[in-house]
Coordinates of C-alpha atoms (C1' of nucleotides) in Angstrom, one line a residue:
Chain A
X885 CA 79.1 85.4 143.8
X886 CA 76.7 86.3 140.8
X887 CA 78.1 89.3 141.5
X888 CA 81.5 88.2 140.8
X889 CA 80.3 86.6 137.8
X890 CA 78.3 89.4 136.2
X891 CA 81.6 91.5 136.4
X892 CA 83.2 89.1 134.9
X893 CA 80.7 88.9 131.8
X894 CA 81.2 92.6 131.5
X895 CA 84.6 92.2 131.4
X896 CA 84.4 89.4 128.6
X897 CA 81.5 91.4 126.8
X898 CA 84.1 94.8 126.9
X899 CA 87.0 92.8 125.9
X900 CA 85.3 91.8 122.6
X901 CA 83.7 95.0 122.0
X902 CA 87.0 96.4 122.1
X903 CA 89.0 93.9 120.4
X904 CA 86.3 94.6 117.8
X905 CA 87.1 98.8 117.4
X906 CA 90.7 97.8 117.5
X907 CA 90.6 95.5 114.5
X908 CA 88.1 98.0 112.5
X909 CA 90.3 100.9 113.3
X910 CA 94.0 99.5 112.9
X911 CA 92.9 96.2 111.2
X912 CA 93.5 92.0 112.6
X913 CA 97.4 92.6 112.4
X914 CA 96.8 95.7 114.9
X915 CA 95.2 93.8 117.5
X916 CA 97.5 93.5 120.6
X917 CA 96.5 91.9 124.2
X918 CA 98.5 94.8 125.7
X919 CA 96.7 97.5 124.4
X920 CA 92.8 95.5 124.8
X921 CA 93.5 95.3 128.7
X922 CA 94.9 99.2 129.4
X923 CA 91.3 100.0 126.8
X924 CA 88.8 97.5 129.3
X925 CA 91.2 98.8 132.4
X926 CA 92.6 95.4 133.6
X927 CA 96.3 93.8 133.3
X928 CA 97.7 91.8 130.4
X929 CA 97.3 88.7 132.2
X930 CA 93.9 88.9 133.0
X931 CA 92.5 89.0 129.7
X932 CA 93.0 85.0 129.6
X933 CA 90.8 84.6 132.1
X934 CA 88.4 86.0 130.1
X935 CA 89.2 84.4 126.6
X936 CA 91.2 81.3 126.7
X937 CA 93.7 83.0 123.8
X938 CA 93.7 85.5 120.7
X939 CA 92.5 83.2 117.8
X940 CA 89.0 82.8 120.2
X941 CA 88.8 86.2 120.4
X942 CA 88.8 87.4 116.9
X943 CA 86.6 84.4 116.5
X944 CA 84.2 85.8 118.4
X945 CA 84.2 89.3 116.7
X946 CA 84.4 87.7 113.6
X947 CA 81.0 86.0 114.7
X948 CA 79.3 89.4 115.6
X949 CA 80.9 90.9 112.3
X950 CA 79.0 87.7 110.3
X951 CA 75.4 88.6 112.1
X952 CA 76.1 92.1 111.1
X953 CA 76.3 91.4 107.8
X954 CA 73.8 88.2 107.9
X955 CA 70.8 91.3 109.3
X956 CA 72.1 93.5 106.4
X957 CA 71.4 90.9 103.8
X958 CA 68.1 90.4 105.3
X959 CA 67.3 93.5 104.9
X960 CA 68.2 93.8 101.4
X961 CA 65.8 91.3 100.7
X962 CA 62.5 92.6 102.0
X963 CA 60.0 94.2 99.9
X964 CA 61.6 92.9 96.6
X965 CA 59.1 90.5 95.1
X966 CA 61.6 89.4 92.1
X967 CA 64.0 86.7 93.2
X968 CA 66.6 87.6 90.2
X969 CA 66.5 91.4 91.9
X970 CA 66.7 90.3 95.3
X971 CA 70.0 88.5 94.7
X972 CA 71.2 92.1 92.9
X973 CA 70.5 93.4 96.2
X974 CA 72.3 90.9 98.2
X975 CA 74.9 91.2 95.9
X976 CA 75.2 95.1 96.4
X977 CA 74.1 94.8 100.0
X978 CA 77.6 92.9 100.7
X979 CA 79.8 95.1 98.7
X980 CA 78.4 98.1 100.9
X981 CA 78.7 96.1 104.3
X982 CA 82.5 95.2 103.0
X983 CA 83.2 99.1 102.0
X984 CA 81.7 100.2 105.7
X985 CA 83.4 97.5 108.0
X986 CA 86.0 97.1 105.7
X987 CA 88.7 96.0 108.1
X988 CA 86.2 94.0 109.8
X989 CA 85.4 92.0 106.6
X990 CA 89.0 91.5 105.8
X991 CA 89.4 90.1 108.9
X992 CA 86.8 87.1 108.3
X993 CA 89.0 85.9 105.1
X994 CA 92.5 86.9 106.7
X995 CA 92.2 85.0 110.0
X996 CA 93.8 81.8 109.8
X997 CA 93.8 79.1 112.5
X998 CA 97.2 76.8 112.6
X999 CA 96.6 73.9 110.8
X1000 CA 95.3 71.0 113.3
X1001 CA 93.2 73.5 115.1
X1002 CA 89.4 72.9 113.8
X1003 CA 87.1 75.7 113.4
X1004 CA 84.4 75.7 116.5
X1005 CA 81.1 74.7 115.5
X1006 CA 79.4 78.0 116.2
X1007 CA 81.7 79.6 113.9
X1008 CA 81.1 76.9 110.9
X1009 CA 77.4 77.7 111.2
X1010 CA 77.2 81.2 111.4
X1011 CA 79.0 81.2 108.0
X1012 CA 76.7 78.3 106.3
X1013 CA 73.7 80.7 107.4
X1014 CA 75.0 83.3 104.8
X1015 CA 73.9 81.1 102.1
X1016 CA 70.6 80.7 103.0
X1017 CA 70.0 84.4 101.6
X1018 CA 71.2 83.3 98.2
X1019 CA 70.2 79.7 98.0
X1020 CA 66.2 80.9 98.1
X1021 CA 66.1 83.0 95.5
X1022 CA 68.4 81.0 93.1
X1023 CA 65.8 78.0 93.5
X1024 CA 63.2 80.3 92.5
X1025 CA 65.1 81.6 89.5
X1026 CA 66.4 77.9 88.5
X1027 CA 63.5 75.4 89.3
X1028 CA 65.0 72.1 87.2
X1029 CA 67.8 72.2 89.7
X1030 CA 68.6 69.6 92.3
X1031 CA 69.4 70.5 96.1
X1032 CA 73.1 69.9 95.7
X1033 CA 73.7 71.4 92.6
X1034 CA 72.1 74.3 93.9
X1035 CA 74.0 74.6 96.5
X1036 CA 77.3 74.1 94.7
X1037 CA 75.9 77.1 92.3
X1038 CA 75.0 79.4 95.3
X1039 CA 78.4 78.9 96.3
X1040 CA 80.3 80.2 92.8
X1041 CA 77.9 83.2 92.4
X1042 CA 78.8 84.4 96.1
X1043 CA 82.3 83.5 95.2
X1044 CA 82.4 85.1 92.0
X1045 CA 80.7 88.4 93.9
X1046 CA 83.2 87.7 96.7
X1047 CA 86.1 88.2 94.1
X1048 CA 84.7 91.3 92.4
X1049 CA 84.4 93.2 95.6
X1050 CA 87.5 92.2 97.6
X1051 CA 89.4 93.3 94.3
X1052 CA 87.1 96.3 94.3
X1053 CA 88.1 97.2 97.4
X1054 CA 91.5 96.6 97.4
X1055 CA 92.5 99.6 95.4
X1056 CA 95.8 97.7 94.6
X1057 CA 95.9 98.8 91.1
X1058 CA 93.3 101.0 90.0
X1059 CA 91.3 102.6 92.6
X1060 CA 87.4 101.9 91.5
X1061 CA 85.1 104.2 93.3
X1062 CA 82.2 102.8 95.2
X1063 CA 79.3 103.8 93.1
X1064 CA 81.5 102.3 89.7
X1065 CA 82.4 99.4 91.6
X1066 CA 78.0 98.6 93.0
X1067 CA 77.4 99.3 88.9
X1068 CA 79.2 96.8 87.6
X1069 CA 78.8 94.1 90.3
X1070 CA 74.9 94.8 89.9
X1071 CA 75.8 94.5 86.1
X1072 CA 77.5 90.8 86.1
X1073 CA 75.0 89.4 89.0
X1074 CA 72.7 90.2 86.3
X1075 CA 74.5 88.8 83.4
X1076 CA 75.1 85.8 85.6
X1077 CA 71.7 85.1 86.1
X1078 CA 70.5 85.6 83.0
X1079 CA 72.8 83.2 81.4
X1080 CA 72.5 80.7 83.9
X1081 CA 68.7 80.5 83.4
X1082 CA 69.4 80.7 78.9
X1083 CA 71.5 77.6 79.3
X1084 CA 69.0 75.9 82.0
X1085 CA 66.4 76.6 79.6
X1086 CA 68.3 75.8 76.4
X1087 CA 70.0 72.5 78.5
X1088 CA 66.5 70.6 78.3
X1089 CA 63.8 72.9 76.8
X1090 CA 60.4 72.2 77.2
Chain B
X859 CA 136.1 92.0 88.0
X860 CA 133.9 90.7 85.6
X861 CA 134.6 87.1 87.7
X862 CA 133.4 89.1 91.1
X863 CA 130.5 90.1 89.1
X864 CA 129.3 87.0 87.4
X865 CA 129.5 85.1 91.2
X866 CA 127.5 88.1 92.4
X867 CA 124.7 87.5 89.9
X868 CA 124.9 83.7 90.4
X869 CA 124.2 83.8 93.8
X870 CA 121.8 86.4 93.2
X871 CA 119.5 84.3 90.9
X872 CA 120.4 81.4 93.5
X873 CA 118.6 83.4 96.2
X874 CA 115.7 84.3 94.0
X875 CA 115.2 80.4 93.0
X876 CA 115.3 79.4 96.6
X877 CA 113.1 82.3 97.9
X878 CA 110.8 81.0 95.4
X879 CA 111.0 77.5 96.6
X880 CA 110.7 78.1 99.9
X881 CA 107.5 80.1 99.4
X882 CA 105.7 77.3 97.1
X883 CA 106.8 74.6 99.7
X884 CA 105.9 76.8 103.2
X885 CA 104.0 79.8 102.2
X886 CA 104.7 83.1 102.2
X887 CA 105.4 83.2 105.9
X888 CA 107.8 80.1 105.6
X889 CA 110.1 82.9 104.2
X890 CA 113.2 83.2 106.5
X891 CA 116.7 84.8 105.7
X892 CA 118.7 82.3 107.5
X893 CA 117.2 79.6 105.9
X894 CA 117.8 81.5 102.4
X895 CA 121.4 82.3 103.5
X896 CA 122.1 78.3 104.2
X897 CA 120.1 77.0 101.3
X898 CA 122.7 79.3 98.8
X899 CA 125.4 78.6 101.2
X900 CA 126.3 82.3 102.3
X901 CA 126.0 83.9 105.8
X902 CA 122.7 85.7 107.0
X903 CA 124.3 88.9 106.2
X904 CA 124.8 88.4 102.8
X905 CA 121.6 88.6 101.4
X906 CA 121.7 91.9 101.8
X907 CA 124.3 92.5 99.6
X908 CA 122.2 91.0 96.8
X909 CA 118.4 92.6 97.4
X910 CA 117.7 95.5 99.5
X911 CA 115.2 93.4 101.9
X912 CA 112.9 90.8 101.9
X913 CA 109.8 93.1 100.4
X914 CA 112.1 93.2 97.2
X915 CA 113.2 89.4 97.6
X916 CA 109.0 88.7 97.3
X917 CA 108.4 90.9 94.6
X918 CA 110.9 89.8 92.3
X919 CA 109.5 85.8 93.1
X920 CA 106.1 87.0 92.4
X921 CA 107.3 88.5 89.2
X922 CA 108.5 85.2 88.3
X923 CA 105.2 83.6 88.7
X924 CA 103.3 86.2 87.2
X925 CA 105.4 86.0 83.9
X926 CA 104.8 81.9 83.9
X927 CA 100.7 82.7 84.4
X928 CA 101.3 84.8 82.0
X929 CA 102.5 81.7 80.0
X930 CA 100.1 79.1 81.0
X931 CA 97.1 82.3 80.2
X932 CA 99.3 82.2 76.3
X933 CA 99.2 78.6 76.0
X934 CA 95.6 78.5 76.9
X935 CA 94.5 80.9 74.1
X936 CA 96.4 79.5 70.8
X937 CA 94.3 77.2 68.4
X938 CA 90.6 78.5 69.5
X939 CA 89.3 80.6 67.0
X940 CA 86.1 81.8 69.3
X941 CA 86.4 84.2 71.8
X942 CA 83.7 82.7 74.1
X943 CA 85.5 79.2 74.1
X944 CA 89.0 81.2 74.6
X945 CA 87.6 83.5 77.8
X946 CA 86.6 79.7 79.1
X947 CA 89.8 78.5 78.1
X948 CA 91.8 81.2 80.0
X949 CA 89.2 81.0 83.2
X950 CA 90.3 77.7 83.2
X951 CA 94.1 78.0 83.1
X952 CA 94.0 80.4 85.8
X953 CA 92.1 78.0 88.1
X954 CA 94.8 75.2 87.1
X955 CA 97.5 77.6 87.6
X956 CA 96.4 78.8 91.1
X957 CA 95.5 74.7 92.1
X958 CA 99.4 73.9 90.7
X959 CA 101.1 76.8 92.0
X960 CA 99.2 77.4 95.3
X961 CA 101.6 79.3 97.8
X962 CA 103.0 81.2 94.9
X963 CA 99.4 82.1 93.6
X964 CA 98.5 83.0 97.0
X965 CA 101.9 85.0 98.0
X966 CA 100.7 87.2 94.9
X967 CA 97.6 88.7 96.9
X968 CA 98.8 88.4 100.8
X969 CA 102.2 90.4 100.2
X970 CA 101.1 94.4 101.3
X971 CA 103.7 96.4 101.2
X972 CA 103.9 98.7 104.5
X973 CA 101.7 101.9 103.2
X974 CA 104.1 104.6 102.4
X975 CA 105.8 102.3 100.4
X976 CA 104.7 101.9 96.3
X977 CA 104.8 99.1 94.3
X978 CA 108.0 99.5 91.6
X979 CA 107.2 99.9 87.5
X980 CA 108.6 96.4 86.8
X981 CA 105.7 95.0 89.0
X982 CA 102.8 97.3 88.1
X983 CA 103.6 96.2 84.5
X984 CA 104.0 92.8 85.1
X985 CA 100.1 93.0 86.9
X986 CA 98.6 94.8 84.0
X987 CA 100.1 92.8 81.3
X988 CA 97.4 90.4 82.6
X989 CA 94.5 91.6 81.7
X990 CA 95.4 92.5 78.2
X991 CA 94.3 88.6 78.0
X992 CA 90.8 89.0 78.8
X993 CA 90.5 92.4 77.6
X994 CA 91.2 90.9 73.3
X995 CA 88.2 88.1 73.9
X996 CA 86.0 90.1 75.1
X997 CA 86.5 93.3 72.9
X998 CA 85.6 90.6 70.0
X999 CA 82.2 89.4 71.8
X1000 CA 81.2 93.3 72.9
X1001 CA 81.9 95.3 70.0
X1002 CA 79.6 98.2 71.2
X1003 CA 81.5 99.2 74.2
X1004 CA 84.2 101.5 74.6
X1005 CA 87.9 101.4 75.7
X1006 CA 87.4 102.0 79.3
X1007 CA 84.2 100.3 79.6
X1008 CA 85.7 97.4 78.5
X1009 CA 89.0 97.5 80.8
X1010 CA 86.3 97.6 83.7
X1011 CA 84.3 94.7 82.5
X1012 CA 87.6 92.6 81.8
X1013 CA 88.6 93.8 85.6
X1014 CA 85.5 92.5 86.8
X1015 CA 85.4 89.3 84.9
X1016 CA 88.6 88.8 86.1
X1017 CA 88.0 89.8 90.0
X1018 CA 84.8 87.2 89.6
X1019 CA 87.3 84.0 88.5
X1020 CA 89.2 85.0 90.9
X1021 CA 86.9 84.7 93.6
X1022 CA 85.6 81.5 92.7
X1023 CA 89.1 79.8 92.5
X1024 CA 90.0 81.7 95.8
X1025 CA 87.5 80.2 97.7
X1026 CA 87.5 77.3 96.0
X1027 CA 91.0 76.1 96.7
X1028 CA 90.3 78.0 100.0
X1029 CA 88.7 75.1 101.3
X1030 CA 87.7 76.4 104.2
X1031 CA 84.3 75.4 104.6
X1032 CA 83.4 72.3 101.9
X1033 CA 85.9 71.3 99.6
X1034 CA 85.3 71.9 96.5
X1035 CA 87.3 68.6 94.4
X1036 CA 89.1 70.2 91.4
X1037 CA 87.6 69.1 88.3
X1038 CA 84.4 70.6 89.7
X1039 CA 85.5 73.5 90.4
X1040 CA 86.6 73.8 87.0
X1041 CA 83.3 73.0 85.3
X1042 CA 81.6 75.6 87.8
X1043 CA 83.7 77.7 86.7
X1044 CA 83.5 76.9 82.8
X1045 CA 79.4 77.2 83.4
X1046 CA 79.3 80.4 85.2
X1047 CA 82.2 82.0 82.8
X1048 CA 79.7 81.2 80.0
X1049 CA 76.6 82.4 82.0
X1050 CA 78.7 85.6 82.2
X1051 CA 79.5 86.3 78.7
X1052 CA 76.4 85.4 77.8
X1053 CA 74.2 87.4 80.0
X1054 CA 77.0 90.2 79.4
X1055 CA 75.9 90.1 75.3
X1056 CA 72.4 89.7 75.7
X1057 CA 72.1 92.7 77.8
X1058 CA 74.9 94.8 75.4
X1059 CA 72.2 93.9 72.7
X1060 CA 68.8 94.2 74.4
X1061 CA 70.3 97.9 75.8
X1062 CA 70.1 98.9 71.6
X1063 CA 68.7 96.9 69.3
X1064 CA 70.1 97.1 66.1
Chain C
dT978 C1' 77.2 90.9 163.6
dG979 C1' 82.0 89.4 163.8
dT980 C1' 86.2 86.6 162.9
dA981 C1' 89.1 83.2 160.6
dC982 C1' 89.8 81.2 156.5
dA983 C1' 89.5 79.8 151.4
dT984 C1' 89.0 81.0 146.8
dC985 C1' 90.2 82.9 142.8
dA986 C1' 89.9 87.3 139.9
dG987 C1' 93.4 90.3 138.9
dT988 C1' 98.5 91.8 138.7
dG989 C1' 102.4 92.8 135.9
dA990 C1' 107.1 91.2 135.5
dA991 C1' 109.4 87.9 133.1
dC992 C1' 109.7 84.1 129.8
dG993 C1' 110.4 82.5 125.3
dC994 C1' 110.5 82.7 120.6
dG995 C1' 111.1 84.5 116.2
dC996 C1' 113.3 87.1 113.0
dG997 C1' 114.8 91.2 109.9
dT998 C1' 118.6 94.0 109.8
dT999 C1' 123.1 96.0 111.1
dC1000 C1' 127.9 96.3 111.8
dA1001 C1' 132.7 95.7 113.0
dC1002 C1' 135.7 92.7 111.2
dT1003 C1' 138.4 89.2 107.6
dG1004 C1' 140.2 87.8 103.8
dA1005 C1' 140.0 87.0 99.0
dT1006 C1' 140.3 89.6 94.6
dG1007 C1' 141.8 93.1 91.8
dT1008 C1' 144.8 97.2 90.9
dA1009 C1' 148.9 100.2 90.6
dC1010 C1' 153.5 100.5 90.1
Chain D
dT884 C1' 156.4 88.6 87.4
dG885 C1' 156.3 90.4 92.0
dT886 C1' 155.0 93.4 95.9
dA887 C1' 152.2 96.8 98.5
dC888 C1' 147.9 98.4 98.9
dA889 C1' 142.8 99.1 98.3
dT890 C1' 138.3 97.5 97.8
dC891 C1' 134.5 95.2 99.0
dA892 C1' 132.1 90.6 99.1
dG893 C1' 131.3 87.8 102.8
dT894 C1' 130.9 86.7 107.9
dG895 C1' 128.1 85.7 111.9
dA896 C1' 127.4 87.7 116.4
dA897 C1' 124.6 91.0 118.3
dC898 C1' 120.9 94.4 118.2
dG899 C1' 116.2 95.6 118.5
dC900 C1' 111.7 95.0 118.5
dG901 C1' 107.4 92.9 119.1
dC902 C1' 104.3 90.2 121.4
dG903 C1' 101.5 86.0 123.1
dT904 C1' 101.5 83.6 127.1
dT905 C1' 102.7 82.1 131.8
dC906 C1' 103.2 82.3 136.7
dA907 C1' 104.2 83.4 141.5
dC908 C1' 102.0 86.6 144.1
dT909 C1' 98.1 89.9 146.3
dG910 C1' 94.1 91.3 147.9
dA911 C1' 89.3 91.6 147.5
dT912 C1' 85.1 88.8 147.8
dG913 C1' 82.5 85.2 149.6
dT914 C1' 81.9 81.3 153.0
dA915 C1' 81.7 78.8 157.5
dC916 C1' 80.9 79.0 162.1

DNA sequence: TGTACATCAGTGAACGCGCGTTCACTGATGTAC
DNA sequence: TGTACATCAGTGAACGCGCGTTCACTGATGTAC
């Protein structure tokens, strides 16, 4: 019996892993059941014994695709003692995890549930955790702010990186090559910062 | 003939209109012929004698609504004499623009065109017009840069709105209610420009 | 250890739905004389 | 003005494709005795 069972965790572990390559190589709009059960070797059919239906599966690779990029922007941060060039670094850390996994990434913002359907609470969190790595150092950088407001302001700077790189990236008009495109975001993170801390300072100066 | 022709056009501009209802009141995907076909009472079949397919019928809607943000971005800028104030001004129109015109804003960005194809002139135009907006402001408040260096920075200024009102209308995780939204956005606009001259003048000092 | 039986993972054909696009046909409109 | 003919807008049934999901069935695995 645990037998059975451990097969049958291999099976689930393969059919993520695979659903994964598929949407990095041919992107969330190339992921087909068909093609996921001839790549683990098992029929169409079985794959819902494994996975109760699509949307949980690229939920779950869009969970292993947000740790990826949750360890990247930990890593970013060590050794970097200033908090304003540690969120430069998470800034430009993202834009290279979206340029290497970009499919992957596109996924996370393309996937939509139908409407009644409620995001699972393990998904919810793993995305909340992301902020963590730009809440800390904008507290450190902006001291007079409360824990809300932070928040709010954590928010529209990822956002506001968020934008530059998925438009970066997109190569819809202009193509911006990568090295242009980590310049400038490293450029306006900065410019961000530093006016956000002038107008703190000049909003109630000591 | 003339008759024939006129009733051609009609129709025509009939089937534009209701493509472009449809998509504001069920998304891009709530696009279906048939539904087109009945709305301008005409069979299926005959939209094709009036667009070539349904990737032209979306372009020409999203030409539409880029020529009205292209409106609301004019409106926005008469009667303020500073550049600062109008980049704010314009930040802030595109945010209303996107909140009032949701599924047409969005329809912009989620229509790809299958790869081979290439966007036509008339659209390409339409997008760049755009930017000619931020690019005046901001040529005012950074008088040290060049041509080229400036169209990246307005790109960039642009891409980081964007972001913020993407997600922020996105409300995917917290909802963000409007009129905050559009004073984070106001603040972090300014924190922008700001930073963006300080640095411009701290790089040489006059 | 061996036999009868139960369970359920695994099968793959078929269902069901959706929908863009095509095409043989028709009938109204316009032209030629 | 009237008649024969040509054109082509308009028709709507049918094609073709894709694909998630279901389901009756099978056979291997595990259990009971």
């Amino acid at each position: 019996m645990t037998k059975t069972l451990e097969r049958r965790e291999k099976l689930r572990s393969d059919l993520i892993q695979a659903a994964e390559r598929m949407i990095a190589e041919r992107g969330l709009a190339g992921l087909k059941t068909r093609d996921l059960a001839r790549e683990i070797g098992c029929a169409n059919g079985a794959v819902y014994n494994l996975v109760a239906d699509v949307d949980e599966l690229v939920l779950r690779v869009g969970s292993r695709t947000l740790r990826r990029l949750d360890d990247a922007l930990s890593t970013a941060e060590t050794g970097e003692p200033s908090p304003r060039e540690t969120l430069v670094r998470i800034a430009i850390a993202y834009c290279d995890f979206a340029a290497e996994n970009l499919q992957l990434w596109r996924a996370l913002f393309e996937h939509r549930m139908e409407t009644d359907k409620a995001l699972p609470d393990w998904s919810v969190d793993d995305q909340l955790q992301l902020f963590r790595h730009i809440y800390k150092p904008l507290a450190a950088l902006l001291p007079k702010r409360g824990a809300e407001e932070l928040g709010i302001t954590a928010r529209s700077l990822f956002s506001a990186v968020h934008g530059m790189v998925a438009l970066g990236l997109e190569q819809r008009l202009v193509a911006v090559p990568l090295p242009a495109l980590r310049k400038e975001i490293a450029g306006l993170v900065r410019a961000m910062i530093d006016g956000l801390i002038t107008r703190e300072q000049a909003a109630s100066p000591d």
